[in-house]
Structures are given as C-alpha cells and as structure tokens.
Amino acid sequence: MDSTEASVTHSELTDAGHQPVVDCVFGKEWSMNMWRHEESIVGPHENEHVVSSVTTTESANLLHEKPDMVPIKEEMFEDCYGRNKTEEDQGNSLREMLVQVECKGDPKWIRIPVKNDCYDFDEFIIEASTKYNLPRGTSVVLKDSEGFNVDADVFDELVRTTNVSFKILCSDKSDYVVQDESEISVSSCPELSSSSGKSKYSDSTGIPQSVKTRKRQLLEENPDCKVAKDLVYTALHSKLGGFDILKEYKQTNKLSDKTRRKLVNILVADMVESHGRIPPVNIRICYALGIITLFPHLKDKCSPSGYEQYYDPRSGLGYLAYRLKTVQRNSGNHCKVASKFVYQDGPKTLREISSSEQLSGDECTEAISLMKHSTDKTVIMERMRATFKYRQNAMHDPEKSSSILDDFPRFLDTPGLIDQDFKMLFGDEISSKFVSDWPTFYKPRIIANCRNLPFGVHVDDLLFGQQESDYGWDSDVAAILLLVQLLPPTVKTRKFGKISTALAAGRVVKFMKVGMNINGFLEQVGSTKPFLLCVGETRSSIQKFYVIVDQKAIPCTMKTAFAAFDELFKAHFVFAASYDEALYNFYTFIQTTVYGIDVGTAKESPRVKEIRVRIQNTEL
C-alpha cells in the first residue's frame, strides 16, 4: 500500500443510501460521516474521484483544492482496523474512536484512546502532540468547535454525547493570541455581540457584563464564594420565579421541595445558556457553592463542602447533575457515564478487625462447637467475642454466609449478641448514638417536618400515632416510619415497579398479633431482607420485638421500639446484609446522620443530604 492509490468512487457506493464500503474499517458512525462529507463535495460532479492521501502528489493537490478534507494516512487504516478487531474479539463495551482535530490550521484525524472504560483526556493529548510533532513539554489548550475550553473532567462525557471536533492551541504566544482573538465564536462571548457603544448591561437580560465576564473566568479558576453567590443571585433576579425563591427563604430560612425544584431548574437553565449542555465540573461546583452561600441554612454540615446535595464532584451526582441529565436527554443524545468515585457500601463493606484475642484454626473450631451446646450466657458471650473475626470473614464469603445462623445458633436465643458484635466493629460511642439521640433530637424534628408534608392517609395515621390511640402504631414506631415519608423510595423494583411509601414502611416493621405461630407468619411473609417484627395485642401496645434475619427470629434485648430498631439497624452490619432497595435512602440517613458511620464516603442521595440539613436546622 506504499505506492498504491486508494479511492472511493460513486461506482463503489452501495445501493442502500450510497454508503461507501469502508464500514468494516472505521465503524458505522465514522463511515456515515465520511459518506456525508463525500456527498457534500462531489455535488454535481458525478464522475470525480475522492482520493486518499496515501498517494504523495495527488493528495497534496486534493488537499489544496478541497481544504476541508482531512488526510488519512496508511498506518491509520492498518492500526485502526487492528484495534477495532481486537476490541470486538474481547467484547469491550467502549471502543477507541477517531475525531477531527485542527492545530495551526492543519486538520487531522486523531484517535481517542480508551482507559478504564472511559475516553482518556491525557492519552488523547499525548496522541495529538505526537501527531503534530509538538515539542516535548508544550502547554496545550483544547477547545471544542464552539470555542469552549475542554477539561479532563468533562472530556469523556463530551465525546460520548456529541459529535465533536477539537482545536488545539499551543503555548506559542503568537499562535495563542491569533486563536484567542479570531476563533472564539460570538456565541461563546456574549459581550462581543453588543454594539460599539457598549452599555454596562447586556440588552437581553439586564445582567452586568462584569458578571458574564466572571462566568467565563470560572472556566479556568477555582470557585470563589463571593463570585458564586453573585452568580446565583444574578440568575435568580434575571429569571421568572427567582424573586419568589428569595422571598420564601427570607421568611422561613428554608425551601420547600417545590421551591427547591424551581431553584434547580432556574440555575441549570442559566448554566446551560452560558456554558452549553455539558458545563465543566468547576462551573457546576460554582453554582452549588453559590446556593449554600446565598442560602446558608441549606448547607449540609456533614458533607465535606456542604453543597454535595446539589453537586458532588466526586460522583457527579446531585440535584443540578440530575437536571442537567434531563436537559441533555431531552435535547439530544445522552449516554450514562460511570461514577468516577468508588463508594463504600455500608453493611457489605469488610472492615479491618483487630486480631488480638481472636481464635483461629482448631481453637476457633472447638469454640464454635462448644457454643452450640452451651447454655451459659457468660461462656457464650466470651466465645462469640473470641470468634468474631472468623464470623465476619464468613459473612463476606458467599459459600459460608448462608449458614451463619446454623453455625452460630446462639444468636437465636441469646439477646445482646448483635450489640456485642456491632461494638467490636465500631466501638461503644457509635453503638450508643441512636438510643441516646433519637428520642430527644431526631424524633421531635422529624415529626415537625412531616407536618408540612402534603395530605396523605398514611402520613396522617402516623402523625395521629403520636397521640394516645388504640388503632395506630406505637408513637416510637410511628416516628421511625415518618422518616420513611421524608425519604420515600426512588427506585423501581423488578417485581412491583416503584412502590409507595406505605409499602416501603411495611418493609421496616411488621405486626403480628399475640398467639399466632411465628414460623408460619414468617413463611407467609417471605421477606429476605432484615425487618422488625412487633408482637402484641394492638399496634399501639407491643409486648415483644424480634429482628428477622434469613426468615429466623432473633429476640431483642430491650422492650422499647427505638431500642429494638437500634438492633435491627445493627443486624445489617453484623450479618453483612444489604439494605432493602426501597429503603436505601432511609437506612443511609440512619447510618451517616444518626450513627456517623462512613460520613463522606457512604453513597448518599441528594435527598438524604437535604433532609439532614432540614432536620438539623429545625427549631422547636
């Protein structure tokens, strides 16, 4: 292929849509782009050939005659074909792709490498620098076709969701000045479109041009609290409905769910208007920072920065991110991008355990055997403590986890073992937090927040349970279930679809009348996730509590509802049982906010963070 001429003519086009036969080399998307390109330049000249640059003389003439053609070198055919073939054989979900790149007026096709199932920004810059023979150490600025800077944090998402081309600006001063003055479009710099007699404000919005300049500067600067606050304040004043948001916060020091949604919609609209459908991460951070700076009572004190419920840069989640995805989905192609941050998963995480005073080998086996036949509670507690590490490792072993209660049957008749194992995981201070803080701090504030919820029979029944009644739940149980109302299910289950909060509450606690057979009741229920079984004459008069794990009843140590729920929550960690899918937000709130476990590393939805802020700022 060194001296041969490769050409694609109309005689070689297929009948179905006249697509050139290069589909097998570069893939369908690239082929269609080349076909459209060829159709546009052939026009009425039906007999002209489109010649590849593999020939030395004619390719130069072609490029001179058709300046928008991109030369394709021989090694690119061979290399790209080989790589795609390998990826097909391996069944990878993401393939390397080619994009148009221009540097110093020279357009070329350049491959985007894939790393960790993402299009890699750094490798792409290296590939482009090599292709253009840029001196080592050259500072490179990457811009898209509209003149916006492209950073590493949005590169993968941008490539996946749009048909993008790039321009490379080098550190050479003359090149940079020319590009900066001539190639950035008017749409990316709104103030350039105003008349020669520039006023202090833009004609369309009445927003000071200094604010718009500040928006552009945010692309390359770390967010500043004052700049972020002014950005959000200006956006609210320039959009319909923004004044109502400011007024509600001034009166109540909080925002209702409806108003919060309006706030997010306004800010995302402003963000997209200024920075496109895929704004850089630091722009998203700036808007999130501006929210909690303008509205300080919305700051989450348990999050690293306080604004993560609106945008979390580690995971890409938050109310602003959710709205951006909706805008992207409604306006064009949208591709789900994997999370950049790996979270701990609460109860399923295998945690470090001290090996001191822990049995192993034959001694451990002997202790386990002894406990199966012992009735001495002191001996049982000691042996359970000494075999804790073995038990935790077994909990995370798929082959052993299903038989834990068979190997350690004393869980079923010896109260206090769940609490003992939990203390060995997290210590006495964390273990006591729910029992000490729930009745005095969380319960009254949850009830106060639920009084502002929309009317609903189930909510009213639970609120009615705070008064003396023979029909509703015990007041402590009702308060726990009210938290489910504040953190309702957001996911759809395979069997039931999206379930109601009433059904979700039924997965936390179940009631059984005194005298019923407990084994028959559990067989009828058939739940595989841990839940609390309340046994009594009525829901308001509970006599016994059991934690149900793997269809087996473990008696609770205490006889109060909140102490029994404390054991239910701890059972998830002791038995490495994942949260019920519909109750994920509910249990995550209990884990991070009440117990303080994995704060900053556990995966929290924006709703969990928002409710935490509300409860912590509720004054009674």
XYZ file of C-alpha atoms in Angstrom:
620
model
C 0.000 0.000 0.000
C 3.103 2.257 -0.075
C 2.647 3.440 -3.657
C -0.878 2.394 -4.480
C -3.810 4.664 -4.869
C -6.853 4.096 -2.650
C -10.028 5.726 -3.942
C -13.727 5.671 -3.258
C -15.996 6.458 -6.194
C -19.727 6.505 -6.763
C -19.427 3.195 -8.565
C -18.283 1.684 -5.280
C -21.192 3.027 -3.258
C -23.863 0.632 -2.063
C -27.420 0.821 -3.324
C -28.842 1.370 0.145
C -28.193 5.057 0.777
C -24.975 5.222 -1.316
C -22.762 4.469 1.673
C -19.067 3.884 0.814
C -17.630 0.476 1.590
C -15.381 1.493 4.487
C -17.770 0.404 7.233
C -15.623 -2.549 8.198
C -12.587 -0.352 8.801
C -13.687 2.555 10.942
C -17.166 1.525 12.130
C -20.607 2.675 11.147
C -20.552 6.155 12.689
C -17.256 7.177 11.063
C -18.346 5.727 7.713
C -21.562 7.710 7.724
C -19.662 10.918 8.479
C -17.231 10.237 5.608
C -20.123 9.425 3.281
C -21.896 12.682 4.109
C -18.613 14.528 3.633
C -18.041 12.916 0.250
C -21.618 13.579 -0.889
C -21.242 17.250 0.008
C -18.051 17.743 -2.016
C -18.983 15.596 -5.013
C -22.194 17.503 -5.704
C -22.999 17.544 -9.410
C -19.577 16.152 -10.393
C -20.698 12.561 -10.521
C -17.519 11.203 -12.102
C -14.938 12.799 -9.799
C -12.891 10.585 -7.512
C -12.255 11.241 -3.829
C -8.643 10.209 -3.362
C -7.000 9.209 -0.096
C -3.722 10.810 0.923
C -1.841 7.563 0.594
C -0.502 8.915 -2.758
C 2.110 11.599 -2.472
C 1.393 14.024 -5.316
C -2.339 13.812 -5.840
C -3.149 14.011 -2.157
C -1.423 17.378 -1.901
C -3.459 18.703 -4.842
C -6.641 17.344 -3.353
C -5.983 18.998 -0.033
C -5.212 22.248 -1.848
C -8.406 22.051 -3.890
C -10.614 20.845 -1.051
C -9.288 22.452 2.123
C -11.922 20.843 4.372
C -10.800 17.286 3.546
C -8.804 15.522 6.278
C -5.792 13.456 5.079
C -5.853 9.804 6.125
C -2.521 8.043 6.364
C -1.832 4.423 5.563
C -0.883 3.445 9.094
C -4.206 4.735 10.351
C -6.091 2.230 8.172
C -3.978 -0.640 9.409
C -3.784 0.452 13.050
C -7.446 1.339 13.446
C -8.608 -1.854 11.783
C -6.408 -3.962 14.004
C -7.520 -2.242 17.187
C -11.228 -2.435 16.435
C -10.907 -6.087 15.557
C -9.201 -6.839 18.828
C -11.825 -4.971 20.789
C -14.624 -6.852 19.063
C -12.977 -10.124 19.954
C -12.642 -9.087 23.576
C -16.203 -7.811 23.742
C -15.292 -4.442 25.285
C -18.179 -2.037 25.807
C -16.217 1.022 24.668
C -14.047 1.357 21.539
C -11.410 3.801 20.502
C -12.765 6.384 18.084
C -11.447 8.986 15.649
C -12.180 12.705 15.850
C -11.246 15.689 13.731
C -8.547 17.863 15.294
C -7.072 21.114 13.991
C -3.799 22.634 15.146
C -2.216 25.681 13.477
C -4.624 25.351 10.548
C -3.698 21.707 9.876
C -6.701 19.319 10.205
C -6.111 15.651 11.021
C -7.930 12.571 12.246
C -6.660 11.546 15.681
C -7.556 8.520 17.728
C -9.020 8.878 21.255
C -7.576 6.128 23.480
C -9.759 4.240 25.969
C -8.627 3.706 29.551
C -10.708 2.160 32.357
C -13.767 2.170 30.059
C -13.512 5.947 29.572
C -12.144 8.152 26.794
C -8.854 9.295 28.309
C -8.060 13.019 28.096
C -4.347 12.776 28.940
C -3.673 9.962 26.464
C -5.545 11.910 23.779
C -3.356 14.984 24.365
C -0.250 12.787 24.091
C -1.589 11.230 20.867
C -2.343 14.664 19.386
C 1.029 16.094 20.433
C 2.783 13.165 18.769
C 0.730 13.541 15.587
C 1.548 17.236 15.271
C 5.184 16.790 16.391
C 4.759 19.317 19.190
C 7.916 19.920 21.249
C 8.063 17.990 24.495
C 6.648 19.993 27.404
C 4.453 22.175 25.180
C 1.462 23.557 27.066
C -1.710 22.581 25.216
C -5.220 24.065 25.482
C -8.064 22.018 23.994
C -11.200 23.735 22.696
C -14.329 22.355 21.079
C -15.733 23.579 17.765
C -17.668 26.358 19.538
C -14.598 27.765 21.270
C -15.261 26.422 24.772
C -12.333 25.077 26.770
C -12.447 21.292 27.207
C -11.075 19.991 30.502
C -10.260 16.452 31.577
C -13.296 16.251 33.854
C -15.823 16.683 31.014
C -13.833 15.192 28.126
C -15.283 11.663 28.360
C -18.867 12.888 28.703
C -18.468 15.372 25.837
C -17.074 12.757 23.439
C -19.844 10.278 24.294
C -22.776 12.655 23.971
C -21.890 14.841 20.968
C -20.306 14.616 17.534
C -17.461 16.907 18.494
C -14.326 18.203 16.801
C -11.430 19.915 18.531
C -8.935 22.728 18.101
C -5.560 22.670 19.817
C -3.912 25.873 20.992
C -0.211 25.648 21.812
C 1.826 27.655 24.279
C 3.455 29.598 21.414
C 2.403 33.164 22.148
C 1.670 34.307 18.597
C -0.427 31.258 17.839
C -2.368 31.637 21.047
C -3.188 35.302 20.502
C -4.459 34.698 16.973
C -6.669 31.833 18.090
C -7.936 33.732 21.102
C -8.911 36.806 19.092
C -10.271 35.259 15.921
C -11.541 31.754 16.534
C -13.722 32.086 19.622
C -17.250 32.499 18.353
C -19.508 35.399 19.294
C -21.920 32.970 20.939
C -19.266 31.971 23.466
C -18.515 35.618 24.317
C -21.917 37.380 24.502
C -20.478 40.800 25.214
C -18.680 40.855 21.822
C -22.030 40.952 20.049
C -23.060 44.272 21.554
C -22.751 47.499 19.607
C -19.652 49.672 19.649
C -21.234 51.907 22.239
C -21.217 49.194 24.948
C -23.502 49.786 27.873
C -22.996 48.465 31.390
C -25.720 45.856 30.847
C -26.485 43.400 28.068
C -29.562 44.200 26.016
C -31.405 40.913 26.530
C -31.147 40.218 30.253
C -30.051 43.386 32.012
C -27.200 41.425 33.617
C -23.962 43.373 34.191
C -21.311 42.416 31.671
C -18.853 42.063 34.556
C -20.919 39.098 35.758
C -20.779 37.475 32.321
C -17.034 38.034 32.217
C -16.831 36.394 35.630
C -18.706 33.379 34.271
C -16.094 32.918 31.555
C -13.265 33.270 34.045
C -14.738 30.449 36.124
C -13.723 28.039 33.380
C -10.097 28.381 34.431
C -10.327 29.461 38.093
C -11.266 27.777 41.353
C -14.730 28.846 42.541
C -14.848 31.784 44.924
C -17.673 32.115 47.478
C -18.500 35.724 46.611
C -18.363 35.135 42.864
C -20.524 32.026 43.246
C -23.039 33.873 45.417
C -23.302 36.756 42.926
C -23.704 34.275 40.083
C -26.701 32.564 41.712
C -28.204 35.848 42.909
C -27.994 37.365 39.419
C -29.509 34.255 37.839
C -32.483 34.340 40.224
C -33.077 38.047 39.598
C -32.962 37.598 35.832
C -35.334 34.618 35.623
C -39.076 34.404 36.155
C -39.868 32.988 39.594
C -36.487 33.759 41.117
C -37.855 36.503 43.364
C -40.352 34.065 44.918
C -37.476 31.747 45.876
C -35.611 34.563 47.621
C -38.792 35.656 49.380
C -39.626 32.168 50.695
C -36.140 31.659 52.090
C -36.178 35.071 53.764
C -39.447 34.208 55.517
C -38.708 30.596 56.529
C -34.912 30.089 56.318
C -35.592 27.000 54.185
C -37.051 25.955 50.830
C -39.919 23.570 50.222
C -39.465 20.668 47.807
C -41.414 22.549 45.137
C -39.334 25.706 45.543
C -36.086 23.749 45.584
C -37.025 22.163 42.246
C -37.768 25.616 40.835
C -34.382 26.868 42.079
C -32.547 23.982 40.410
C -34.425 24.454 37.127
C -33.597 28.172 37.006
C -29.908 27.681 37.758
C -29.470 24.838 35.278
C -31.160 26.916 32.582
C -28.732 29.750 33.338
C -25.787 27.333 33.372
C -26.696 25.783 30.013
C -27.317 29.194 28.481
C -23.821 30.369 29.448
C -21.731 27.201 29.225
C -23.545 24.751 26.963
C -25.281 21.434 27.669
C -22.177 19.915 29.274
C -20.704 22.602 31.534
C -17.312 21.907 33.142
C -17.206 20.492 36.649
C -15.903 23.703 38.207
C -18.910 25.566 36.785
C -21.282 23.050 38.372
C -19.384 23.368 41.649
C -19.635 27.156 41.457
C -23.429 27.097 41.160
C -23.698 24.580 44.011
C -21.388 26.709 46.163
C -23.423 29.783 45.266
C -26.611 28.131 46.543
C -25.297 27.441 50.038
C -23.521 30.814 50.179
C -26.672 32.732 49.254
C -28.849 30.398 51.373
C -26.600 29.369 54.304
C -29.307 27.323 56.048
C -29.227 24.901 53.095
C -25.617 23.924 53.812
C -25.034 20.301 54.814
C -22.594 20.367 57.717
C -21.952 16.622 57.466
C -20.683 16.822 53.881
C -17.070 17.767 53.082
C -18.006 21.011 51.303
C -21.640 21.461 52.301
C -23.044 21.658 48.764
C -22.860 17.980 47.753
C -26.656 17.583 47.694
C -26.655 19.991 44.745
C -23.479 18.760 43.082
C -20.922 16.209 44.263
C -17.809 16.426 42.053
C -16.545 13.008 43.171
C -19.581 11.080 41.993
C -21.172 13.511 39.531
C -24.467 13.281 41.448
C -26.733 15.957 42.901
C -29.861 17.929 42.033
C -28.014 20.092 39.492
C -26.499 17.000 37.844
C -29.894 15.272 37.660
C -31.459 18.291 35.983
C -28.544 18.595 33.548
C -29.019 14.969 32.520
C -32.706 15.639 31.907
C -31.840 18.636 29.725
C -29.261 16.591 27.812
C -31.681 13.712 27.340
C -34.429 15.999 26.046
C -32.157 17.943 23.696
C -30.066 15.210 22.113
C -28.074 12.046 22.569
C -27.382 11.089 26.140
C -25.051 8.462 27.467
C -24.816 7.390 31.080
C -21.320 7.907 32.433
C -19.998 5.662 35.144
C -19.272 7.178 38.534
C -15.695 8.361 38.976
C -15.664 7.640 42.698
C -15.950 4.219 44.318
C -18.045 4.383 47.447
C -18.098 2.115 50.436
C -21.326 0.193 50.546
C -22.314 0.330 54.197
C -23.107 -3.108 55.638
C -21.445 -5.008 52.780
C -18.015 -3.488 53.428
C -15.482 -5.825 55.043
C -13.831 -3.725 57.725
C -10.491 -4.051 59.451
C -10.658 -6.090 62.647
C -8.011 -6.375 65.343
C -6.588 -9.885 65.632
C -5.932 -9.561 69.350
C -7.724 -12.162 71.471
C -9.166 -13.794 68.347
C -9.134 -17.560 67.961
C -8.095 -19.329 64.759
C -7.617 -22.833 63.438
C -8.590 -25.744 65.697
C -9.156 -23.473 68.694
C -11.771 -21.492 66.755
C -13.485 -24.667 65.543
C -13.571 -26.014 69.111
C -15.077 -22.787 70.470
C -17.804 -22.787 67.809
C -18.657 -26.394 68.644
C -18.754 -25.620 72.377
C -21.193 -22.730 71.919
C -23.672 -24.873 70.013
C -24.266 -26.983 73.132
C -23.752 -24.416 75.903
C -26.485 -22.599 77.843
C -24.155 -20.463 79.981
C -24.609 -16.878 78.738
C -21.206 -15.765 80.065
C -19.413 -18.551 78.185
C -21.420 -17.844 75.045
C -20.618 -14.111 75.118
C -16.892 -14.792 75.620
C -16.678 -17.405 72.853
C -18.663 -15.222 70.465
C -16.240 -12.371 71.121
C -13.240 -14.645 70.517
C -14.648 -15.937 67.192
C -15.754 -12.517 65.915
C -13.088 -12.177 63.197
C -13.796 -15.661 61.839
C -17.514 -14.859 61.767
C -17.048 -11.562 59.942
C -14.881 -13.191 57.284
C -17.501 -15.925 56.893
C -20.236 -13.278 56.494
C -18.451 -11.964 53.394
C -17.813 -15.432 51.959
C -20.691 -16.350 49.588
C -20.255 -20.046 50.357
C -20.442 -19.600 54.143
C -22.709 -16.592 54.654
C -25.950 -18.505 54.106
C -25.246 -20.865 57.027
C -24.100 -18.348 59.665
C -27.159 -18.809 61.881
C -26.714 -22.578 61.643
C -23.065 -22.310 62.694
C -23.862 -19.748 65.416
C -27.359 -20.689 66.650
C -26.924 -18.795 69.925
C -27.947 -15.613 68.045
C -31.477 -17.024 68.101
C -31.821 -17.429 71.866
C -29.213 -15.158 73.486
C -30.122 -11.435 73.477
C -27.227 -8.994 73.256
C -25.018 -10.783 70.733
C -25.885 -8.391 67.885
C -24.986 -5.389 70.023
C -21.710 -7.019 71.107
C -20.595 -7.686 67.519
C -21.554 -4.159 66.448
C -19.469 -2.656 69.262
C -16.489 -4.705 68.119
C -16.934 -3.176 64.654
C -17.419 0.484 65.611
C -16.883 0.963 69.356
C -19.135 1.923 72.260
C -19.588 5.588 71.309
C -21.048 4.950 67.853
C -23.067 1.993 69.139
C -24.918 4.176 71.672
C -25.745 7.099 69.351
C -29.198 6.029 68.156
C -30.591 5.198 71.606
C -29.203 8.416 73.089
C -30.001 10.877 70.261
C -33.134 9.570 68.563
C -35.776 10.208 71.297
C -34.586 13.701 72.223
C -33.230 15.218 68.998
C -34.358 13.382 65.867
C -37.858 12.208 66.767
C -39.420 15.642 67.521
C -37.761 17.269 64.495
C -38.877 14.523 62.123
C -42.440 14.904 63.385
C -42.253 18.695 62.911
C -41.037 18.321 59.313
C -43.698 15.727 58.491
C -46.451 18.152 59.490
C -45.533 20.133 56.361
C -45.902 17.137 54.030
C -48.826 17.041 51.565
C -52.021 15.429 52.840
C -51.956 11.637 52.839
C -53.837 8.980 54.765
C -50.686 7.115 55.779
C -48.903 10.279 56.954
C -51.940 11.367 58.958
C -52.196 7.934 60.582
C -48.557 8.081 61.648
C -48.908 11.625 62.964
C -52.054 10.521 64.790
C -49.938 7.785 66.378
C -48.086 10.479 68.316
C -51.268 10.851 70.347
C -52.777 8.159 72.544
C -54.763 5.793 70.330
C -55.769 2.136 70.215
C -55.624 1.986 66.414
C -52.342 3.448 65.197
C -48.762 2.404 65.752
C -46.889 2.918 68.996
C -45.591 6.527 68.973
C -41.930 5.437 68.769
C -42.623 3.107 65.827
C -44.708 5.814 64.122
C -41.849 8.322 64.408
C -39.443 5.871 62.747
C -41.906 5.277 59.912
C -42.394 9.029 59.455
C -38.746 9.193 58.406
C -39.668 6.858 55.526
C -42.193 9.523 54.454
C -39.416 12.118 54.315
C -37.136 9.705 52.419
C -39.518 7.821 50.114
C -38.444 5.104 47.664
C -36.988 6.491 44.438
C -36.091 3.289 42.593
C -38.257 0.816 40.729
C -38.144 -2.807 41.809
C -38.342 -5.559 39.211
C -41.419 -7.152 40.730
C -43.500 -4.185 41.889
C -42.130 -1.200 39.967
C -41.945 1.972 42.048
C -43.525 1.195 45.404
C -45.409 3.587 47.693
C -44.103 4.882 50.999
C -46.763 2.835 52.799
C -45.434 -0.395 51.271
C -41.868 0.694 51.986
C -42.757 1.304 55.637
C -44.114 -2.247 55.752
C -40.619 -3.471 54.923
C -39.212 -1.834 58.056
C -41.689 -3.181 60.621
C -44.431 -5.800 60.557
C -47.095 -6.526 63.177
C -48.132 -9.957 64.437
C -50.934 -10.496 66.930
C -50.123 -12.366 70.127
C -50.884 -16.096 69.865
C -50.018 -16.520 66.179
C -47.375 -19.055 65.151
C -44.232 -17.075 64.375
C -42.764 -19.640 61.955
C -45.989 -19.795 59.969
C -46.135 -15.986 59.890
C -42.574 -15.727 58.568
C -43.221 -18.324 55.857
C -46.234 -16.313 54.740
C -44.278 -13.032 54.682
C -41.310 -14.493 52.781
C -39.076 -11.409 53.141
C -35.347 -11.925 52.554
C -34.191 -8.576 53.999
C -33.947 -7.901 57.762
C -37.031 -6.304 59.343
C -38.512 -5.701 62.798
C -41.376 -7.943 63.933
C -43.655 -6.370 66.555
C -45.800 -8.774 68.582
C -48.709 -7.503 70.689
C -52.441 -7.169 71.137
C -52.542 -3.982 69.052
C -50.045 -1.855 67.134
C -50.092 0.681 69.944
C -49.346 -1.938 72.603
C -46.314 -4.010 71.600
C -45.101 -6.694 74.012
C -42.148 -8.273 72.162
C -39.777 -7.297 69.372
C -37.792 -9.605 67.090
C -35.183 -8.870 64.442
C -35.898 -11.142 61.476
C -32.834 -12.294 59.515
C -33.000 -15.033 56.865
C -36.529 -15.980 57.972
C -35.343 -16.563 61.543
C -36.379 -14.575 64.632
C -33.715 -13.069 66.893
C -35.180 -11.741 70.194
C -34.413 -8.097 71.022
C -32.733 -7.240 74.307
C -34.829 -4.152 75.135
C -38.608 -3.811 75.070
C -38.857 -0.315 73.569
C -39.436 0.356 69.883
C -36.441 2.624 69.281
C -34.090 0.215 71.114
C -35.459 -2.652 69.001
C -34.936 -0.646 65.807
C -31.390 0.042 67.005
C -30.795 -3.732 66.939
C -32.450 -4.045 63.517
C -30.076 -1.493 62.021
C -27.047 -3.094 63.677
C -28.071 -6.509 62.326
C -27.383 -5.260 58.784
C -23.702 -4.750 59.660
C -23.347 -7.784 61.921
C -24.744 -10.107 59.233
C -23.406 -8.109 56.231
C -26.955 -7.769 54.884
C -27.512 -5.105 52.223
C -30.288 -2.576 52.712
C -33.672 -3.170 51.135
C -33.569 -1.412 47.762
C -36.690 0.627 48.510
C -35.286 1.714 51.898
C -31.794 2.676 50.778
C -32.229 6.408 51.465
C -33.903 5.687 54.799
C -31.143 3.412 56.113
C -28.354 5.558 54.662
C -29.698 8.540 56.609
C -29.685 6.473 59.812
C -26.159 5.236 59.045
C -24.446 8.532 58.240
C -26.522 11.121 60.081
C -27.521 9.355 63.302
C -24.671 6.866 63.812
C -21.995 8.829 61.924
C -20.729 5.757 60.037
C -18.797 6.308 56.782
C -19.576 10.030 56.728
C -18.242 11.460 53.474
C -17.615 8.051 51.913
C -21.020 6.346 52.010
C -23.142 6.878 48.911
C -25.794 9.456 49.836
C -28.503 10.733 47.532
C -29.144 14.492 47.374
C -32.443 13.860 49.181
C -30.640 12.325 52.174
C -28.379 15.372 52.431
C -31.300 17.757 52.024
C -33.365 16.122 54.797
C -30.334 16.107 57.087
C -29.958 19.868 56.600
C -33.663 20.435 57.271
C -33.702 18.391 60.467
C -30.504 19.920 61.832
C -31.870 23.428 61.195
C -35.353 22.758 62.592
C -36.095 24.844 65.663
C -38.711 23.518 68.082
